[in-house]
């Protein structure tokens, strides 16, 4: 009876682990689907494909050749606006100023444009992109992956990013980009919805200037208690309330964002600006977030020294079709099945259990690729295949050792022998992770995480599963 109970417990343990692996495998390979508006949507995060697989968006920025009309007085000071009559009466002068005068079209500024665009793409989490500048024409050519975020990214590429806080009345510039340290997006959820805020943090110079501005531009109530004798006789102890208020105007690329005064001084060097109203639906909220993120990215990356227009925005189709990817997946699945059959023939039940564990490792590997934002490229697919081959070799070594030793001794021996032999592969994988070229870095990153999963997964899943099976009756 004791032996039968022990055997039954063993079977239950094995079945529980196997069912867990099957569940993980179904999630990893097929996803988790939820019905939404008569459509079944996969709740798992999408894979991030390289431009070679997904296709690319080709964007061309061309130098802006427009001119801006400026009105100046006799002293050379700019006048915000004036009618033709005022211009004639006061002797104002109209000037046509190029948006990109010759002195800004330098090689140094072109390099600065390239660096600023690179920063913006990095901050927008675009991991793969190409930027090229024609130093003769000044044109900028950019390639980014074709995905759902492509259209949102494009709007940030040619935005100048000129930030100003000015005196609303005198037009004096009080603060500009040089005062900004960083910016970000904040959220606040209340019963009325989720509010989105753009937070601008100023550097030490900006912090002091902001404190000074918020002390000076405060709404104040002045009570006039002075009255003539006649007024006193008409109205006893009458007082008059007069309100004087100085305001600042915040601008982005000469477009007014807001005009305001302050209730109290800001001493922490941080200013929070509300973006839209409190949102209750996901679509509206995401729109506000995107808007705030784009402004934050532009402010953080710096002001473009040259003004550009978007000349071209076209989609480049990949040479690799979805059908090709399905063929690759099918080939890997067939080879995996053949490998598991070989394990079953060689090691019987232990081979079957190891094969099931092997499939579970593949599923977890795919989930990790999704949620660690690893780029799936042609090269990284070879990294995945290499990881699966290495895990198969590890599994075969482990099963061989189990024939001679108990599971824990066999596991320790297998880990030592296996990882000592693949030290060169580990070094290559780590080195490739730091190469600034997606085909190489994606291969190295995928392979590195494959090696990590081999080390961790087999220690907590494969070895314990085989231990349960090989326990003496």
XYZ file of C-alpha atoms in Angstrom:
473
model
C 0.000 0.000 0.000
C 2.824 2.387 0.877
C 4.513 1.670 -2.449
C 1.269 2.204 -4.334
C 0.609 5.493 -2.481
C 4.137 6.649 -3.205
C 3.731 5.745 -6.857
C 0.405 7.592 -7.021
C 1.913 10.717 -5.454
C 4.788 10.533 -7.921
C 2.369 10.340 -10.863
C 0.376 13.306 -9.514
C 3.538 15.379 -9.142
C 4.680 14.529 -12.661
C 1.255 15.256 -14.154
C 1.040 18.572 -12.299
C 4.402 19.718 -13.654
C 3.590 18.464 -17.151
C 0.247 20.271 -17.176
C 1.975 23.437 -15.981
C 4.508 23.147 -18.814
C 1.706 22.531 -21.341
C -0.149 25.622 -20.110
C 2.973 27.773 -20.368
C 3.656 26.351 -23.832
C 0.164 27.230 -25.050
C 0.560 30.774 -23.753
C 4.072 31.205 -25.133
C 3.382 29.830 -28.612
C -0.260 30.766 -29.180
C -0.964 33.644 -26.779
C -3.879 34.600 -24.519
C -6.922 35.876 -26.376
C -9.728 38.094 -25.120
C -12.878 39.154 -26.929
C -13.089 42.902 -27.487
C -15.791 44.440 -29.705
C -16.436 41.178 -31.542
C -12.711 40.649 -32.120
C -10.316 38.254 -30.438
C -7.218 40.178 -29.349
C -4.025 38.590 -28.104
C -3.236 40.011 -24.661
C 0.415 39.039 -24.953
C 2.794 41.771 -26.049
C 3.697 41.728 -29.742
C 7.157 40.787 -30.950
C 9.412 43.665 -31.933
C 10.665 42.951 -35.456
C 13.632 44.497 -37.226
C 13.253 46.635 -40.320
C 14.427 43.698 -42.455
C 11.322 41.744 -41.360
C 8.724 44.400 -40.487
C 9.540 46.802 -43.287
C 10.764 50.368 -42.860
C 9.448 53.912 -42.936
C 11.627 56.119 -45.112
C 11.517 59.793 -44.074
C 13.270 62.677 -45.785
C 13.675 66.046 -44.070
C 14.343 68.958 -46.405
C 15.650 72.410 -45.506
C 12.879 74.926 -44.944
C 13.307 77.694 -47.544
C 10.495 79.973 -46.316
C 11.004 83.501 -45.073
C 9.403 85.313 -42.158
C 8.318 88.947 -42.328
C 9.648 90.986 -39.419
C 8.720 94.567 -38.530
C 11.417 96.681 -36.858
C 11.500 100.218 -35.505
C 14.230 102.762 -36.236
C 16.351 101.359 -33.407
C 16.207 97.842 -34.870
C 13.846 96.423 -32.242
C 11.238 93.939 -33.447
C 7.582 95.009 -33.327
C 5.139 92.196 -32.653
C 2.464 93.533 -35.013
C 1.564 96.766 -36.755
C -0.885 97.895 -39.408
C 0.304 99.420 -42.692
C -0.814 102.808 -41.387
C 1.236 102.409 -38.189
C 4.238 101.301 -40.214
C 4.011 104.397 -42.424
C 3.362 106.788 -39.529
C 6.101 105.488 -37.228
C 8.685 104.796 -39.910
C 8.817 101.057 -39.211
C 10.714 98.812 -41.611
C 9.567 95.462 -43.003
C 12.234 92.807 -43.444
C 12.110 89.340 -44.992
C 14.269 86.988 -42.909
C 15.112 83.462 -44.045
C 14.125 80.702 -41.627
C 17.508 79.124 -42.381
C 20.056 81.886 -43.024
C 23.339 80.856 -44.647
C 25.312 81.182 -41.395
C 23.389 78.304 -39.744
C 23.890 75.887 -42.654
C 27.225 74.577 -41.423
C 28.693 71.101 -41.149
C 28.789 71.513 -37.377
C 25.045 72.222 -37.235
C 24.287 69.299 -39.554
C 26.153 67.018 -37.150
C 24.219 68.552 -34.260
C 20.927 67.867 -36.105
C 21.939 64.226 -36.552
C 22.819 63.872 -32.869
C 19.564 65.494 -31.687
C 17.448 63.246 -33.945
C 19.384 60.228 -32.660
C 18.623 61.268 -29.060
C 14.934 61.699 -29.862
C 14.684 58.259 -31.458
C 16.458 56.671 -28.488
C 14.141 58.415 -26.023
C 11.142 57.217 -28.053
C 12.491 53.667 -27.590
C 13.251 53.172 -31.307
C 16.074 50.654 -31.088
C 16.799 50.312 -34.799
C 17.164 53.281 -37.122
C 19.398 54.777 -39.788
C 20.216 58.491 -40.115
C 22.117 59.955 -43.073
C 22.791 63.614 -43.913
C 23.637 65.051 -47.314
C 26.105 67.791 -46.392
C 25.696 69.476 -49.802
C 21.919 69.865 -49.763
C 21.356 69.592 -45.990
C 18.703 66.887 -46.492
C 18.291 64.291 -43.729
C 17.273 60.713 -44.568
C 15.869 58.581 -41.729
C 14.725 54.965 -41.633
C 12.706 53.579 -38.730
C 10.778 50.292 -38.338
C 7.264 50.266 -39.735
C 4.978 49.674 -36.752
C 2.128 51.277 -34.816
C 4.400 53.941 -33.300
C 5.933 55.105 -36.597
C 3.418 57.909 -37.217
C 3.757 59.166 -33.637
C 7.540 59.293 -33.976
C 7.618 61.265 -37.223
C 6.071 64.372 -35.668
C 9.022 64.682 -33.266
C 11.721 64.526 -35.931
C 11.451 68.027 -37.407
C 10.101 69.875 -34.363
C 12.562 72.655 -33.499
C 11.962 72.412 -29.747
C 12.375 76.137 -29.006
C 11.087 76.622 -25.449
C 10.449 80.061 -23.994
C 8.773 81.646 -20.989
C 8.172 85.337 -21.709
C 6.597 88.331 -20.014
C 3.140 88.545 -21.598
C 3.202 92.337 -21.697
C 6.822 93.284 -22.443
C 7.686 90.090 -24.446
C 10.944 89.796 -22.519
C 12.318 86.243 -22.623
C 12.583 85.088 -19.022
C 13.572 81.424 -19.524
C 14.559 79.209 -22.453
C 15.987 75.760 -23.296
C 19.242 76.494 -21.481
C 17.362 76.411 -18.158
C 15.893 72.892 -18.639
C 17.454 69.861 -16.960
C 14.938 67.152 -17.920
C 11.270 66.503 -18.502
C 8.853 63.606 -18.124
C 5.243 62.488 -17.944
C 3.226 62.068 -14.721
C -0.235 60.606 -14.081
C -2.824 61.196 -11.417
C -5.921 58.996 -11.189
C -9.017 60.304 -9.421
C -12.715 59.493 -9.454
C -13.186 61.768 -12.487
C -10.509 59.978 -14.551
C -6.765 59.948 -15.162
C -4.996 63.280 -15.632
C -1.724 63.529 -17.575
C 0.948 66.083 -16.708
C 4.114 67.226 -18.426
C 6.727 67.832 -15.743
C 9.650 70.105 -16.576
C 12.596 70.015 -14.172
C 14.993 72.947 -14.381
C 18.725 73.022 -13.716
C 20.241 75.038 -10.867
C 20.214 78.231 -12.902
C 16.647 77.571 -14.019
C 15.527 76.638 -10.514
C 16.609 80.033 -9.164
C 15.068 81.843 -12.124
C 11.765 79.960 -11.747
C 11.622 80.863 -8.074
C 12.196 84.524 -8.959
C 9.511 84.488 -11.677
C 6.905 82.779 -9.516
C 7.503 85.355 -6.793
C 7.101 88.287 -9.181
C 4.263 87.004 -11.366
C 1.666 86.497 -8.648
C -1.907 87.835 -8.731
C -2.258 90.460 -5.987
C -5.241 92.395 -4.638
C -4.550 96.024 -3.790
C -7.148 97.828 -1.679
C -7.433 101.567 -2.278
C -8.493 103.218 1.029
C -7.815 106.778 -0.084
C -10.905 108.980 -0.734
C -11.744 112.653 -1.015
C -13.955 114.468 1.494
C -16.808 114.550 -1.018
C -16.517 110.797 -1.541
C -16.593 110.232 2.194
C -19.713 112.298 2.536
C -21.380 110.300 -0.233
C -20.250 106.879 0.859
C -19.106 106.274 4.369
C -15.920 104.220 4.667
C -16.217 103.057 1.047
C -13.245 101.120 -0.311
C -12.309 100.249 -3.861
C -10.725 96.928 -4.794
C -8.356 96.985 -7.701
C -6.601 93.889 -9.048
C -3.192 94.102 -10.650
C -1.784 90.927 -12.252
C 1.403 90.164 -14.150
C 1.383 87.024 -16.312
C 3.882 84.906 -18.200
C 3.334 83.171 -21.523
C 4.865 79.791 -22.244
C 5.741 79.077 -25.879
C 6.957 76.089 -27.885
C 8.338 76.935 -31.339
C 6.706 80.390 -31.076
C 3.306 78.773 -30.524
C 1.588 79.771 -27.295
C 1.059 76.857 -24.901
C -0.428 78.764 -21.998
C -0.625 82.128 -20.233
C -0.717 82.159 -16.463
C 0.328 83.693 -13.188
C 1.248 81.856 -9.991
C -0.499 81.409 -6.663
C 2.734 80.825 -4.776
C 6.481 80.588 -5.450
C 7.868 77.324 -6.886
C 10.999 76.461 -4.945
C 11.701 72.849 -6.005
C 12.583 73.734 -9.612
C 9.789 71.621 -11.122
C 6.811 72.812 -13.118
C 3.837 70.548 -13.907
C 1.606 71.359 -16.872
C -1.731 69.627 -17.377
C -2.171 67.949 -20.773
C -5.848 67.767 -21.744
C -8.598 66.978 -19.260
C -9.006 63.939 -17.002
C -9.647 60.974 -19.315
C -11.807 57.951 -18.617
C -11.332 55.977 -21.835
C -8.094 54.323 -22.952
C -7.943 55.938 -26.396
C -8.204 59.531 -25.104
C -5.748 58.847 -22.287
C -3.216 57.336 -24.691
C -3.542 60.398 -26.915
C -2.722 62.721 -24.023
C 0.202 60.521 -22.981
C 1.626 60.491 -26.501
C 1.275 64.270 -26.730
C 3.060 64.789 -23.403
C 5.783 62.241 -24.220
C 6.551 63.872 -27.562
C 6.973 67.286 -25.928
C 9.134 65.757 -23.173
C 11.337 64.000 -25.744
C 11.810 67.211 -27.748
C 12.698 69.236 -24.637
C 15.133 66.602 -23.371
C 16.993 66.158 -26.659
C 17.717 69.819 -27.354
C 16.747 72.493 -29.878
C 17.372 71.884 -33.577
C 19.647 74.614 -35.002
C 18.114 74.225 -38.483
C 14.461 74.208 -39.522
C 13.255 71.267 -41.623
C 10.111 70.220 -43.457
C 9.040 66.608 -43.996
C 9.530 66.078 -47.723
C 9.004 62.316 -47.959
C 7.244 59.757 -45.778
C 6.958 56.369 -47.444
C 6.741 52.715 -46.474
C 9.396 50.301 -47.743
C 8.099 46.738 -47.981
C 10.306 43.991 -46.535
C 11.588 41.228 -48.784
C 10.632 38.735 -46.070
C 6.945 37.893 -46.021
C 4.799 36.493 -43.225
C 4.731 33.239 -45.176
C 8.532 33.019 -44.950
C 8.382 33.429 -41.156
C 5.739 30.699 -40.900
C 7.987 28.396 -42.935
C 10.893 29.061 -40.555
C 8.684 28.392 -37.507
C 7.373 25.185 -39.068
C 10.896 23.963 -39.850
C 12.016 24.631 -36.250
C 8.925 22.826 -34.896
C 9.561 19.762 -37.111
C 13.228 19.563 -36.122
C 12.253 19.914 -32.451
C 9.735 17.080 -32.780
C 12.354 14.836 -34.421
C 14.801 15.655 -31.631
C 12.240 14.787 -28.927
C 11.449 11.465 -30.661
C 15.168 10.638 -30.614
C 15.281 11.397 -26.864
C 12.278 9.117 -26.281
C 13.891 6.271 -28.248
C 17.179 6.633 -26.345
C 15.910 7.328 -22.824
C 12.278 6.092 -22.784
C 10.096 7.873 -20.176
C 12.922 10.126 -19.027
C 13.403 11.216 -22.629
C 9.673 11.985 -22.941
C 9.664 14.114 -19.792
C 12.857 15.895 -20.858
C 11.271 16.536 -24.264
C 8.181 18.085 -22.656
C 10.413 20.269 -20.488
C 12.341 21.240 -23.630
C 9.130 22.532 -25.246
C 8.346 24.547 -22.097
C 11.765 26.180 -22.262
C 11.048 27.252 -25.836
C 7.723 28.801 -24.762
C 9.279 30.772 -21.890
C 12.022 31.880 -24.272
C 9.392 33.354 -26.604
C 7.618 35.125 -23.742
C 10.930 36.635 -22.632
C 11.634 37.844 -26.175
C 8.272 39.633 -26.179
C 8.502 41.327 -22.788
C 12.215 42.176 -22.813
C 11.682 44.055 -26.108
C 14.305 41.929 -27.855
C 14.439 42.674 -31.575
C 13.586 39.715 -33.792
C 15.797 39.964 -36.882
C 17.054 37.396 -39.369
C 20.279 37.245 -37.369
C 18.501 36.889 -34.011
C 16.461 33.976 -35.387
C 19.791 32.180 -35.787
C 20.487 33.126 -32.153
C 17.220 31.459 -31.115
C 18.079 28.333 -33.124
C 21.561 28.259 -31.575
C 20.058 28.499 -28.064
C 17.625 25.649 -28.768
C 20.433 23.479 -30.165
C 22.587 24.179 -27.095
C 19.680 23.306 -24.789
C 19.180 20.027 -26.687
C 22.858 19.187 -26.174
C 22.522 20.056 -22.473
C 19.420 17.845 -22.138
C 21.137 14.902 -23.835
C 24.195 15.284 -21.576
C 21.952 15.398 -18.492
C 20.046 12.250 -19.462
C 23.300 10.404 -20.061
C 24.648 11.394 -16.650
C 21.396 10.361 -14.925
C 21.974 6.802 -16.123
C 25.168 6.713 -14.051
C 24.478 9.055 -11.123
C 21.545 10.309 -9.071
C 19.792 13.328 -10.515
C 21.410 16.048 -8.379
C 24.960 14.760 -8.883
C 24.257 14.285 -12.583
C 22.870 17.815 -12.820
C 25.914 19.362 -11.144
C 28.279 17.398 -13.355
C 26.329 18.330 -16.502
C 26.301 22.034 -15.633
C 30.062 22.020 -15.066
C 30.933 20.115 -18.253
C 28.456 21.996 -20.452
C 29.189 25.580 -19.434
C 32.973 25.077 -19.358
C 32.791 23.900 -22.971
C 30.676 26.860 -24.146
C 32.704 29.622 -22.448
C 33.797 30.986 -25.868
C 30.123 31.123 -26.949
C 29.187 32.989 -23.764
C 31.987 35.527 -24.340
C 30.900 36.069 -27.954
C 27.244 36.514 -26.933
C 28.105 39.115 -24.289
C 30.499 40.978 -26.608
C 27.916 41.095 -29.416
C 25.355 42.653 -27.051
C 27.427 45.850 -26.981
C 27.941 46.171 -30.735
C 26.101 49.235 -32.034
C 24.666 47.449 -35.053
C 21.274 45.734 -34.844
C 22.076 42.580 -36.903
C 24.971 41.744 -34.552
C 23.570 43.110 -31.277
C 20.190 41.388 -31.756
C 21.942 38.043 -32.341
C 24.132 38.521 -29.264
C 21.264 39.653 -27.007
C 18.949 36.815 -28.046
C 21.728 34.246 -27.593
C 22.740 35.679 -24.211
C 19.210 35.408 -22.815
C 18.946 31.927 -24.316
C 21.990 30.862 -22.281
C 20.497 32.430 -19.143
C 17.252 30.505 -19.636
C 19.156 27.241 -20.189
C 20.959 27.744 -16.875
C 17.880 28.755 -14.848
C 15.061 26.728 -16.417
C 16.812 23.369 -16.342
C 17.719 23.852 -12.683
C 14.143 24.592 -11.558
C 12.067 22.572 -14.054
C 13.915 19.861 -16.017
C 16.083 18.458 -13.213
C 13.281 18.386 -10.567
C 10.921 16.726 -13.071
C 13.468 13.988 -13.786
C 14.182 13.674 -10.044
C 10.518 12.849 -9.375
C 10.557 10.193 -12.099
C 13.788 8.531 -10.955
C 12.889 8.430 -7.244
C 13.020 4.844 -6.010
C 9.755 3.119 -5.513
